[in-house]
XYZ file of C-alpha atoms in Angstrom:
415
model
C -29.376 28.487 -5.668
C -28.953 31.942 -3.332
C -29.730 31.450 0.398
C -32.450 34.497 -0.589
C -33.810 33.665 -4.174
C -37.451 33.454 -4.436
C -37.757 30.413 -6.060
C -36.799 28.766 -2.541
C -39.953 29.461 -1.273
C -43.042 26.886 -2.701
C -45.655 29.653 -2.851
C -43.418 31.754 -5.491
C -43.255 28.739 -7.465
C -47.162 28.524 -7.437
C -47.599 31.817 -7.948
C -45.183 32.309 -11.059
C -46.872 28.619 -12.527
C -49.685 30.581 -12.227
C -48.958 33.835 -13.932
C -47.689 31.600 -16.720
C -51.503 30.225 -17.384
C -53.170 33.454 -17.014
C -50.632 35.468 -19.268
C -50.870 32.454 -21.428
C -54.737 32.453 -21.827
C -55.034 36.895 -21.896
C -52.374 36.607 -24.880
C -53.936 33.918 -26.985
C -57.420 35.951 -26.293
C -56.079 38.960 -27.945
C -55.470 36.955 -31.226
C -58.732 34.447 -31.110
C -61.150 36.906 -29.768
C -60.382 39.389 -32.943
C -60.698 36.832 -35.006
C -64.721 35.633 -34.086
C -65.665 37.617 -37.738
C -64.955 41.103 -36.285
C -64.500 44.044 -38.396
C -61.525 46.240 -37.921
C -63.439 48.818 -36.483
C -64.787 46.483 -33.573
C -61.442 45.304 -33.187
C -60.488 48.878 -32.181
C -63.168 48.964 -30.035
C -62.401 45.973 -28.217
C -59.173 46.961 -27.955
C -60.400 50.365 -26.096
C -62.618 48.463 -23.765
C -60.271 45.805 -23.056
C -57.645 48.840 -21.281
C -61.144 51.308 -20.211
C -61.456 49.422 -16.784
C -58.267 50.670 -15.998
C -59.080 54.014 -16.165
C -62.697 53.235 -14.801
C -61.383 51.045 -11.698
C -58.019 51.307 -11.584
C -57.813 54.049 -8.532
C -60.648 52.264 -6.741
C -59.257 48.757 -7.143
C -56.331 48.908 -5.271
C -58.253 50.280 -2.424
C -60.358 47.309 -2.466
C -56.859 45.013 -3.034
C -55.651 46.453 0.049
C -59.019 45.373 2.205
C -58.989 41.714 0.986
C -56.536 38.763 1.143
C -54.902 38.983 -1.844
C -54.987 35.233 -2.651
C -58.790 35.296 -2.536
C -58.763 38.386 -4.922
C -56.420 36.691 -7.751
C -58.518 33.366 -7.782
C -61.962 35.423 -7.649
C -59.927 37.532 -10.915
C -59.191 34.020 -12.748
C -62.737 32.004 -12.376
C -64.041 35.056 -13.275
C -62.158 35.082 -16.969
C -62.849 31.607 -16.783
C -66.701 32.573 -16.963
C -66.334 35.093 -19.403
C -64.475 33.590 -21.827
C -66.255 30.186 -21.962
C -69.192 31.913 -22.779
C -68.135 33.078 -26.139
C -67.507 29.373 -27.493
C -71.280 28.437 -26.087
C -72.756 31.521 -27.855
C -71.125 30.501 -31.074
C -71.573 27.325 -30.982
C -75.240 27.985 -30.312
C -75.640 30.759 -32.947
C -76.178 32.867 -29.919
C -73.341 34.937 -30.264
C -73.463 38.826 -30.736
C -71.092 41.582 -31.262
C -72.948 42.992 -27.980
C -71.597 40.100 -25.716
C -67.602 40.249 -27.264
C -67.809 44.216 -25.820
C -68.765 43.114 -22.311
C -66.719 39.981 -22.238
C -63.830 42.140 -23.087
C -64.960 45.181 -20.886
C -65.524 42.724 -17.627
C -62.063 41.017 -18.444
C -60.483 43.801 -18.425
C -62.109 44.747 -14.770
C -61.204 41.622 -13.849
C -57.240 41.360 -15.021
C -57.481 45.167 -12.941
C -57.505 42.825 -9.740
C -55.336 40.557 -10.862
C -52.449 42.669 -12.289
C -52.972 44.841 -8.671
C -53.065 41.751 -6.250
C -50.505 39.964 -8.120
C -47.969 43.389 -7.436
C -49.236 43.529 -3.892
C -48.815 39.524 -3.029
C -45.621 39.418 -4.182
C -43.719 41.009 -1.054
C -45.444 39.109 1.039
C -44.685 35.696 -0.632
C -40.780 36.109 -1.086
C -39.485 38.570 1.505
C -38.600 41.921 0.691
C -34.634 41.357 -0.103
C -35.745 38.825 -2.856
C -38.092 41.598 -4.717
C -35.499 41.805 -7.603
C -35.055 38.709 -8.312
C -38.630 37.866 -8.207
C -39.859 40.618 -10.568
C -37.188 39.501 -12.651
C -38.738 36.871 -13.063
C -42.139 37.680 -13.413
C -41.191 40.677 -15.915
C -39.274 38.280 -17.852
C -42.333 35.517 -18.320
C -44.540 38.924 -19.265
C -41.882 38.956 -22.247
C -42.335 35.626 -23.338
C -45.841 35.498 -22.869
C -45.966 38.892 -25.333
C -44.618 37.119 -27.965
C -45.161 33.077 -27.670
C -48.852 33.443 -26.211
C -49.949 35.790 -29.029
C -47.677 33.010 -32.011
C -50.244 30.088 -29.870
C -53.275 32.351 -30.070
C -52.722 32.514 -33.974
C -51.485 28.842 -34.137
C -55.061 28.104 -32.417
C -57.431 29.758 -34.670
C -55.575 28.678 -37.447
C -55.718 24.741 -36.588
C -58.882 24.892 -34.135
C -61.030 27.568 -35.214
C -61.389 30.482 -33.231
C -64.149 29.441 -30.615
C -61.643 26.341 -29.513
C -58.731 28.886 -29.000
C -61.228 31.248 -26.957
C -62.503 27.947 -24.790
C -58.478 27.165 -24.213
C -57.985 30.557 -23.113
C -61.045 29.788 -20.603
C -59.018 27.035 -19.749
C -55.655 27.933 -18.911
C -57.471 30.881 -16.529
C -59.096 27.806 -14.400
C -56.062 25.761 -14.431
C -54.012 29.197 -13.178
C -57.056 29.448 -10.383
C -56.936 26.216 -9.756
C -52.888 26.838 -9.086
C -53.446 29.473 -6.572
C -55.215 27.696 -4.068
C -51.928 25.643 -3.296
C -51.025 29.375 -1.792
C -50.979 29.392 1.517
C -53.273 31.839 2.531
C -52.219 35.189 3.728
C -52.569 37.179 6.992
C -55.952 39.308 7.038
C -55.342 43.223 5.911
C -55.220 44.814 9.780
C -58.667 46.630 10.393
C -57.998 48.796 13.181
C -61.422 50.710 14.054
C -63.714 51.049 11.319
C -62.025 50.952 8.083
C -61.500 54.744 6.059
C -63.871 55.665 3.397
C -63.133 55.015 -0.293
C -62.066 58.261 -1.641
C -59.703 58.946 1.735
C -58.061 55.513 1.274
C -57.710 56.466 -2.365
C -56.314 59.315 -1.586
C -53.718 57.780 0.774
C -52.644 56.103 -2.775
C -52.271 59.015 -4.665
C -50.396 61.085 -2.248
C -48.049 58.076 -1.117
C -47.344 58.095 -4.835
C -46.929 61.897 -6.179
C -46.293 62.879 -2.865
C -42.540 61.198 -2.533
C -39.747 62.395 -4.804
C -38.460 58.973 -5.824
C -41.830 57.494 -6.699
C -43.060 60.689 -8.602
C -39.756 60.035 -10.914
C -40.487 56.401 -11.551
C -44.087 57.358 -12.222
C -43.689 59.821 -15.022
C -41.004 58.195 -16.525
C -42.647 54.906 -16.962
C -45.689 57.106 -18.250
C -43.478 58.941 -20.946
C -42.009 55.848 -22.162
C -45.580 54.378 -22.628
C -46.805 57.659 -23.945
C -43.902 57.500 -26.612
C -44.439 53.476 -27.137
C -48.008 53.598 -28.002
C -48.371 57.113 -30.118
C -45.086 55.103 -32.393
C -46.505 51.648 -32.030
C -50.477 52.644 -33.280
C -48.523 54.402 -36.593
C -46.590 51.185 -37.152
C -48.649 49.235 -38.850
C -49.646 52.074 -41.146
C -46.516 52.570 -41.904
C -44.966 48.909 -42.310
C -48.140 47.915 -44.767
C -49.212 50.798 -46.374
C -46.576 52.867 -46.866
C -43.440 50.953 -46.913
C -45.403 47.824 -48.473
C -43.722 45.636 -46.262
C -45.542 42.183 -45.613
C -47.446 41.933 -42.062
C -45.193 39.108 -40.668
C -41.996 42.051 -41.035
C -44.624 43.988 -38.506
C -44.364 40.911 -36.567
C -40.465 40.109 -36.579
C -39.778 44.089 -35.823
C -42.473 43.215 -32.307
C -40.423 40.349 -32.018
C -37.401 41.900 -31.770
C -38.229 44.047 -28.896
C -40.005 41.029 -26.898
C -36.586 39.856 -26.827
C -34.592 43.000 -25.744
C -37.220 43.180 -23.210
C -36.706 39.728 -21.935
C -32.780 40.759 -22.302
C -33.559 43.834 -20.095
C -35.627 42.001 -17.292
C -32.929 39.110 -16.859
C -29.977 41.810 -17.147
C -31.679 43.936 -14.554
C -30.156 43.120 -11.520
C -26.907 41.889 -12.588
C -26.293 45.247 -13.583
C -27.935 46.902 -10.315
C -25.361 45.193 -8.435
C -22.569 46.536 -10.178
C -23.552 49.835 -10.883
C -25.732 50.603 -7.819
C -29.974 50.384 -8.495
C -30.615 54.195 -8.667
C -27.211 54.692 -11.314
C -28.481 51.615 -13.227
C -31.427 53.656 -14.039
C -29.794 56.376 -14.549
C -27.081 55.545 -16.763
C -29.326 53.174 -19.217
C -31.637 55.947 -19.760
C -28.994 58.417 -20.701
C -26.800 55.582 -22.941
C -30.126 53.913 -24.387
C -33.209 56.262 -24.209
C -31.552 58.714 -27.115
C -31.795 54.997 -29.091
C -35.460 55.243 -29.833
C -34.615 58.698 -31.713
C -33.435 55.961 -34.669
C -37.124 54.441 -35.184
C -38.858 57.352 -37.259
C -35.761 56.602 -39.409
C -37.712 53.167 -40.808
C -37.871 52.422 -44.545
C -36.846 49.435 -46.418
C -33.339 48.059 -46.722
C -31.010 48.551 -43.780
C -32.373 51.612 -42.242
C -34.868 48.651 -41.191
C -32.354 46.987 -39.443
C -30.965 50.543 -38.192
C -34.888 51.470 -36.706
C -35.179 47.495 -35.463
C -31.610 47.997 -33.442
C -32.937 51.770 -31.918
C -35.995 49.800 -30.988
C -34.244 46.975 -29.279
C -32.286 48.869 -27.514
C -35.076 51.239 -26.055
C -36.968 48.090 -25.137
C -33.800 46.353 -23.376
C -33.838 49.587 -21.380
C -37.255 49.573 -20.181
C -37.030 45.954 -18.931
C -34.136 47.167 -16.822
C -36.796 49.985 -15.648
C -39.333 47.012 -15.072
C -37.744 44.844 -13.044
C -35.533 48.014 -10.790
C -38.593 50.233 -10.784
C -41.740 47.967 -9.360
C -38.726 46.908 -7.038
C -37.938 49.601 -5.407
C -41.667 51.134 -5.641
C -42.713 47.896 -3.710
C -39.769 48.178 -1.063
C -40.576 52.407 -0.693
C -44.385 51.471 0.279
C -45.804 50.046 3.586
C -47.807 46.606 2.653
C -51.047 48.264 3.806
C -50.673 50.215 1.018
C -49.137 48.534 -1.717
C -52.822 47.623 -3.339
C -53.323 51.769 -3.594
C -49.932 52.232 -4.830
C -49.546 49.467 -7.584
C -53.189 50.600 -8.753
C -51.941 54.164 -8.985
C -49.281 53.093 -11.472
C -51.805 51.195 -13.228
C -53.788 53.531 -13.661
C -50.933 56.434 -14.954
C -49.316 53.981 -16.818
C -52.635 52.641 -18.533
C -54.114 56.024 -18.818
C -50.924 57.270 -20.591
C -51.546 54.164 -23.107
C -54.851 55.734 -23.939
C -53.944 58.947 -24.544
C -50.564 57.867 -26.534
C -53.353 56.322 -29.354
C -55.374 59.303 -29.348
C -52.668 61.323 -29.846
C -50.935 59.243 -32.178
C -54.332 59.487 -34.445
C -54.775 62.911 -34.080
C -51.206 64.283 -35.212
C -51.255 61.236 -38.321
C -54.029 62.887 -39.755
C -53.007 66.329 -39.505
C -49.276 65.887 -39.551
C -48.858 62.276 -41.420
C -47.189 59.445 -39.946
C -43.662 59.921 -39.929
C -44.213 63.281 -37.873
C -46.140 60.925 -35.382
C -43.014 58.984 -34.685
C -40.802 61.549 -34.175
C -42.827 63.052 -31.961
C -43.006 59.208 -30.087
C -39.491 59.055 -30.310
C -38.651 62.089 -29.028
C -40.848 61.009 -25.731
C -39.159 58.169 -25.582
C -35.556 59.623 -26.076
C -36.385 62.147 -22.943
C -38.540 59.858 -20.704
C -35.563 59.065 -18.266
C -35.173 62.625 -17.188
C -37.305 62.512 -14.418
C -35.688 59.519 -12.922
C -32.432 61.324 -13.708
C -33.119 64.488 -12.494
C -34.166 63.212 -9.170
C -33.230 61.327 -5.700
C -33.173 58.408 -7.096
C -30.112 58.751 -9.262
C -28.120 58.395 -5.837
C -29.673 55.610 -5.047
C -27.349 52.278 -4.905
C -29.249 49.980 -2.789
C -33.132 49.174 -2.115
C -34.891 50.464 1.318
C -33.984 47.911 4.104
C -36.642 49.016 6.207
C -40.313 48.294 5.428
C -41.621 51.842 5.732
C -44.063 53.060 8.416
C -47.829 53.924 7.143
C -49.316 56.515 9.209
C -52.743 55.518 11.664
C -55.801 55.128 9.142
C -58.334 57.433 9.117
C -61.428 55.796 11.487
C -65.123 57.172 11.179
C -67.023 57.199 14.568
């Protein structure tokens, strides 16, 4: 084991233990939670609620993150889905249950994975040191694979064996046995409150402008936002496509997701091998310009081996973007002071999440005037072009992380 690798340090161990139950118990929700006799329509709908308190909280969140002890906000996140989730089996189980209570189950889980996706990010310096970032998101990018693909095959598994209501009450489950993980954290050093602590929308604002405001971050920002633009407008127009038109059996849908879970994984544990070869910023750099043009192969989908052909374009895309992952939130996390690594984490949330949104409306809108196989070359052609920003900028030059923590400037007091 290196003299600097996170998993050297007890509270990394915790943490990542931890992450395993709560990604375990949000995937296996996705499937059970769709299944409680919902309608495809509602389904959609939960689906939009689920990613709304994103765009509702997102900003505000990570100002809150930054003025709380971080450990305290991830257990608060997890009892909290706890709550929520065990009160769908009671309802049912008491013919109580309405289609009222999924929507603000899933709304107020969603507010509450906000905080725990942003003080998860924003712990995680903090915990392993700053020159053991990489390896560390590794990590924790590469169980966000896994989870993608085994906790949603256990969700299904569940409601198939147990019933639905019994795979909802494990996901309630795993979310108090991941809160009941954290508290072996130690706890971590009060957020300094020099004076009287800056309003809301200034601190906010602090986020923002630490984020668009520096050349490097502004890159990683907008591409990660292309590449989910391009991801969800092809991935909503997939499963029209697969069933409908192509006839294809809905387990084929599955194997194709599959596929990329595992050139994601391949990406995320890849990731720094090739940074230290190549240099971080040329890593980027060069994947997007060898890989991105890749995704330019998945409009090509029909049956026989342009399948495989589309499948290959798609792995290859998604192996890229788990290099992104992993060398991305790295060096975002090493370019930002931790004062304000709630704000900035929340930031790319909220771009990132807000570009999800608008991929499926888009995605929507050009199918039904345009059909579906325009809406995936229109994806693809996001996707092939998303890592010009981070090419085009200062962070192509880039071969090693910030070794300085970088300096925040005096916070705004109010007299």
């Amino acid at each position: 084991m290196q003299p600097n690798s996170p998993w050297r340090t007890a509270d990394f161990r915790t943490l990542f233990s931890a992450t395993a139950l709560s990604q375990l118990g949000t995937n296996v929700s996705y499937v059970a939670v769709a299944e409680l006799d919902a309608s495809p329509g509602q389904v959609g709908a939960m689906a939009t609620l689920s990613t709304l308190a994103f765009l509702l909280i997102g900003l505000p969140a990570g100002a809150w993150v930054d003025r709380m002890r971080h450990r305290r906000v991830l257990i608060a996140a997890d009892l909290a889905r706890a709550v929520l989730f065990a009160s769908v089996p009671l309802a049912w189980w008491l013919d109580a249950l309405t289609l009222g209570q999924l929507y603000a189950v899933v709304l107020l889980n969603g507010c509450a994975t906000v905080f725990f996706d942003v003080g998860s990010q924003s712990t995680l310096p903090g915990l392993v040191g700053r020159d053991a970032l990489v390896q560390a998101n590794a990590a924790m990018m590469s169980l966000m694979a896994v989870s993608n693909v085994a906790g949603r095959s256990a969700g299904g598994a569940l409601v198939q064996f147990l019933t639905a209501p019994v795979a909802v009450l494990c996901t309630a489950a795993s979310h108090l046995a991941s809160a009941l993980q954290l508290t072996r954290v130690h706890p971590d050093q009060a957020p300094p409150t020099p004076g009287r602590t800056a309003g809301l929308r200034t601190q906010i604002g602090e986020g923002v402008r630490h984020v668009f405001g520096n050349a490097e971050l502004r890159a990683l920002a907008l591409t990660a936002a292309l590449t989910n633009l391009g991801s969800q407008i092809i991935n909503t127009m997939l499963p029209v496509l697969f069933v409908r038109e192509l006839g294809l059996p809905a387990s084929a849908l599955g194997l194709y997701w599959a596929a990329g879970g595992v050139g994601l994984l391949l990406g995320a544990r890849c990731a720094r091998p090739l940074a230290g070869r190549l240099g971080y910023g040329r890593t980027l750099g060069v994947m997007g310009l060898c890989l991105a043009p890749a995704g330019l192969l998945v409009p090509l989908i029909d049956r026989g081996p342009w399948l495989w052909l589309a499948g290959a374009g798609g792995v290859l895309v998604l192996f890229k973007t788990g290099v992104d992952n992993v060398l991305g939130v790295s060096l975002r996390q090493r370019m930002t002071a931790d004062a304000l690594l709630g704000r900035m984490n929340a930031t790319f949330r909220f771009v990132l999440t807000g570009a999800l949104a608008v991929g499926a409306a888009v995605a929507g809108l050009i199918g039904e005037l345009a059909g579906v196989r325009a809406t995936l070359w229109v994806g693809a052609g996001l996707l092939a072009t998303a890592f010009l920003p981070v090419f085009l900028s200062p962070v192509r030059g880039r071969r090693e992380l910030p070794h300085e923590q970088p300096l925040m400037a005096a916070p705004v007091t109010k007299s």
